[in-house]
PDB file of C-alpha atoms in Angstrom:
ATOM      1  CA  LYS A   1       8.902   1.066 -16.460  1.00  0.00           C
ATOM      2  CA  GLY A   2       8.559  -0.722 -13.147  1.00  0.00           C
ATOM      3  CA  MET A   3       6.077  -1.358 -10.411  1.00  0.00           C
ATOM      4  CA  SER A   4       4.001   1.390  -8.856  1.00  0.00           C
ATOM      5  CA  GLY A   5       1.360   1.695  -6.198  1.00  0.00           C
ATOM      6  CA  THR A   6       1.007   0.545  -2.628  1.00  0.00           C
ATOM      7  CA  PHE A   7       0.737  -2.976  -1.321  1.00  0.00           C
ATOM      8  CA  ARG A   8      -0.645  -4.669   1.782  1.00  0.00           C
ATOM      9  CA  LEU A   9      -0.112  -8.158   3.214  1.00  0.00           C
ATOM     10  CA  VAL A  10      -3.091 -10.460   3.387  1.00  0.00           C
ATOM     11  CA  GLU A  11      -3.666 -12.350   6.630  1.00  0.00           C
ATOM     12  CA  SER A  12      -2.599 -15.718   5.207  1.00  0.00           C
ATOM     13  CA  TYR A  13       0.812 -14.401   4.014  1.00  0.00           C
ATOM     14  CA  LYS A  14       3.484 -17.104   4.367  1.00  0.00           C
ATOM     15  CA  PRO A  15       6.686 -16.281   2.440  1.00  0.00           C
ATOM     16  CA  LYS A  16       8.404 -19.091   0.575  1.00  0.00           C
ATOM     17  CA  LYS A  17      11.452 -17.349  -0.887  1.00  0.00           C
ATOM     18  CA  PRO A  18      13.978 -14.768   0.387  1.00  0.00           C
ATOM     19  CA  MET A  19      12.627 -11.848  -1.681  1.00  0.00           C
ATOM     20  CA  GLU A  20       9.086 -12.581  -0.519  1.00  0.00           C
ATOM     21  CA  THR A  21      10.362 -12.568   3.069  1.00  0.00           C
ATOM     22  CA  MET A  22      12.105  -9.210   2.515  1.00  0.00           C
ATOM     23  CA  ILE A  23       8.910  -7.699   1.090  1.00  0.00           C
ATOM     24  CA  GLY A  24       6.873  -8.916   4.060  1.00  0.00           C
ATOM     25  CA  VAL A  25       9.401  -7.568   6.559  1.00  0.00           C
ATOM     26  CA  ALA A  26       9.584  -4.242   4.703  1.00  0.00           C
ATOM     27  CA  ILE A  27       5.798  -3.793   4.649  1.00  0.00           C
ATOM     28  CA  LYS A  28       5.573  -4.581   8.369  1.00  0.00           C
ATOM     29  CA  ALA A  29       8.518  -2.287   9.198  1.00  0.00           C
ATOM     30  CA  VAL A  30       7.102   0.689   7.296  1.00  0.00           C
ATOM     31  CA  ASN A  31       4.165   0.641   9.713  1.00  0.00           C
ATOM     32  CA  GLU A  32       1.810   2.601   7.475  1.00  0.00           C
ATOM     33  CA  PRO A  33      -1.298   0.604   8.439  1.00  0.00           C
ATOM     34  CA  LYS A  34       0.296  -2.476   6.861  1.00  0.00           C
ATOM     35  CA  GLU A  35       0.764  -0.913   3.440  1.00  0.00           C
ATOM     36  CA  ALA A  36       3.862   0.313   1.650  1.00  0.00           C
ATOM     37  CA  SER A  37       4.741   1.812  -1.714  1.00  0.00           C
ATOM     38  CA  VAL A  38       7.225   0.139  -4.026  1.00  0.00           C
ATOM     39  CA  GLY A  39       9.667   2.967  -3.299  1.00  0.00           C
ATOM     40  CA  MET A  40       9.403   2.382   0.442  1.00  0.00           C
ATOM     41  CA  ILE A  41       9.903  -1.368   0.015  1.00  0.00           C
ATOM     42  CA  LYS A  42      12.896  -0.771  -2.263  1.00  0.00           C
ATOM     43  CA  LYS A  43      14.424   1.722   0.194  1.00  0.00           C
ATOM     44  CA  TYR A  44      13.994  -0.696   3.105  1.00  0.00           C
ATOM     45  CA  ILE A  45      15.639  -3.541   1.167  1.00  0.00           C
ATOM     46  CA  ARG A  46      18.482  -1.256   0.047  1.00  0.00           C
ATOM     47  CA  GLU A  47      19.154  -0.155   3.650  1.00  0.00           C
ATOM     48  CA  HIS A  48      18.767  -3.526   5.373  1.00  0.00           C
ATOM     49  CA  TYR A  49      20.082  -5.905   2.706  1.00  0.00           C
ATOM     50  CA  PRO A  50      22.926  -3.932   1.027  1.00  0.00           C
ATOM     51  CA  THR A  51      24.569  -7.038  -0.431  1.00  0.00           C
ATOM     52  CA  LEU A  52      21.493  -7.673  -2.598  1.00  0.00           C
ATOM     53  CA  ASP A  53      22.153  -4.562  -4.747  1.00  0.00           C
ATOM     54  CA  ILE A  54      18.436  -4.000  -5.361  1.00  0.00           C
ATOM     55  CA  GLU A  55      19.105  -1.118  -7.779  1.00  0.00           C
ATOM     56  CA  ASN A  56      20.510  -3.556 -10.342  1.00  0.00           C
ATOM     57  CA  ARG A  57      18.137  -6.402  -9.478  1.00  0.00           C
ATOM     58  CA  MET A  58      14.733  -4.706  -9.541  1.00  0.00           C
ATOM     59  CA  PHE A  59      13.420  -7.598 -11.609  1.00  0.00           C
ATOM     60  CA  LEU A  60      13.509  -9.718  -8.428  1.00  0.00           C
ATOM     61  CA  LEU A  61      11.346  -7.241  -6.535  1.00  0.00           C
ATOM     62  CA  LYS A  62       8.990  -6.770  -9.482  1.00  0.00           C
ATOM     63  CA  ARG A  63       8.569 -10.520  -9.969  1.00  0.00           C
ATOM     64  CA  ALA A  64       8.006 -11.150  -6.240  1.00  0.00           C
ATOM     65  CA  LEU A  65       5.376  -8.388  -6.035  1.00  0.00           C
ATOM     66  CA  GLU A  66       3.576  -9.651  -9.149  1.00  0.00           C
ATOM     67  CA  LYS A  67       3.627 -13.219  -7.841  1.00  0.00           C
ATOM     68  CA  GLY A  68       2.403 -12.130  -4.409  1.00  0.00           C
ATOM     69  CA  VAL A  69      -0.552 -10.285  -5.936  1.00  0.00           C
ATOM     70  CA  LYS A  70      -1.348 -13.166  -8.315  1.00  0.00           C
ATOM     71  CA  ASN A  71      -1.237 -15.752  -5.505  1.00  0.00           C
ATOM     72  CA  GLY A  72      -3.335 -13.608  -3.187  1.00  0.00           C
ATOM     73  CA  GLU A  73      -0.501 -13.105  -0.683  1.00  0.00           C
ATOM     74  CA  LEU A  74      -0.348  -9.354  -1.334  1.00  0.00           C
ATOM     75  CA  GLU A  75      -3.108  -6.921  -2.101  1.00  0.00           C
ATOM     76  CA  GLN A  76      -2.304  -4.092  -4.491  1.00  0.00           C
ATOM     77  CA  ILE A  77      -4.178  -1.109  -3.097  1.00  0.00           C
ATOM     78  CA  THR A  78      -3.204   1.508  -5.679  1.00  0.00           C
ATOM     79  CA  GLY A  79      -1.236   1.693  -8.908  1.00  0.00           C
ATOM     80  CA  LYS A  80      -1.122  -0.249 -12.137  1.00  0.00           C
ATOM     81  CA  GLY A  81       1.526  -2.838 -11.303  1.00  0.00           C
ATOM     82  CA  ALA A  82       4.180  -3.856 -13.770  1.00  0.00           C
ATOM     83  CA  SER A  83       4.455  -2.271 -17.154  1.00  0.00           C
TER      84      SER A  83
END
């Protein structure tokens, strides 16, 4: 199983790696009061970064979301996270 739930950027968000940057851009682009589901983030990355092949590299997204929550850069609003 993968990630689930919705996420929101915290005010001090400063991305350090490309996947973290993509997540931040995706959350801002979704424009749902600064929150986005994993599916919405994945769809945005798939559409705007097709060379990444996110379908076969979900571990990158999962790891970046987990790290963002752990470091306080992202706030997980709903869902259980990684399983």
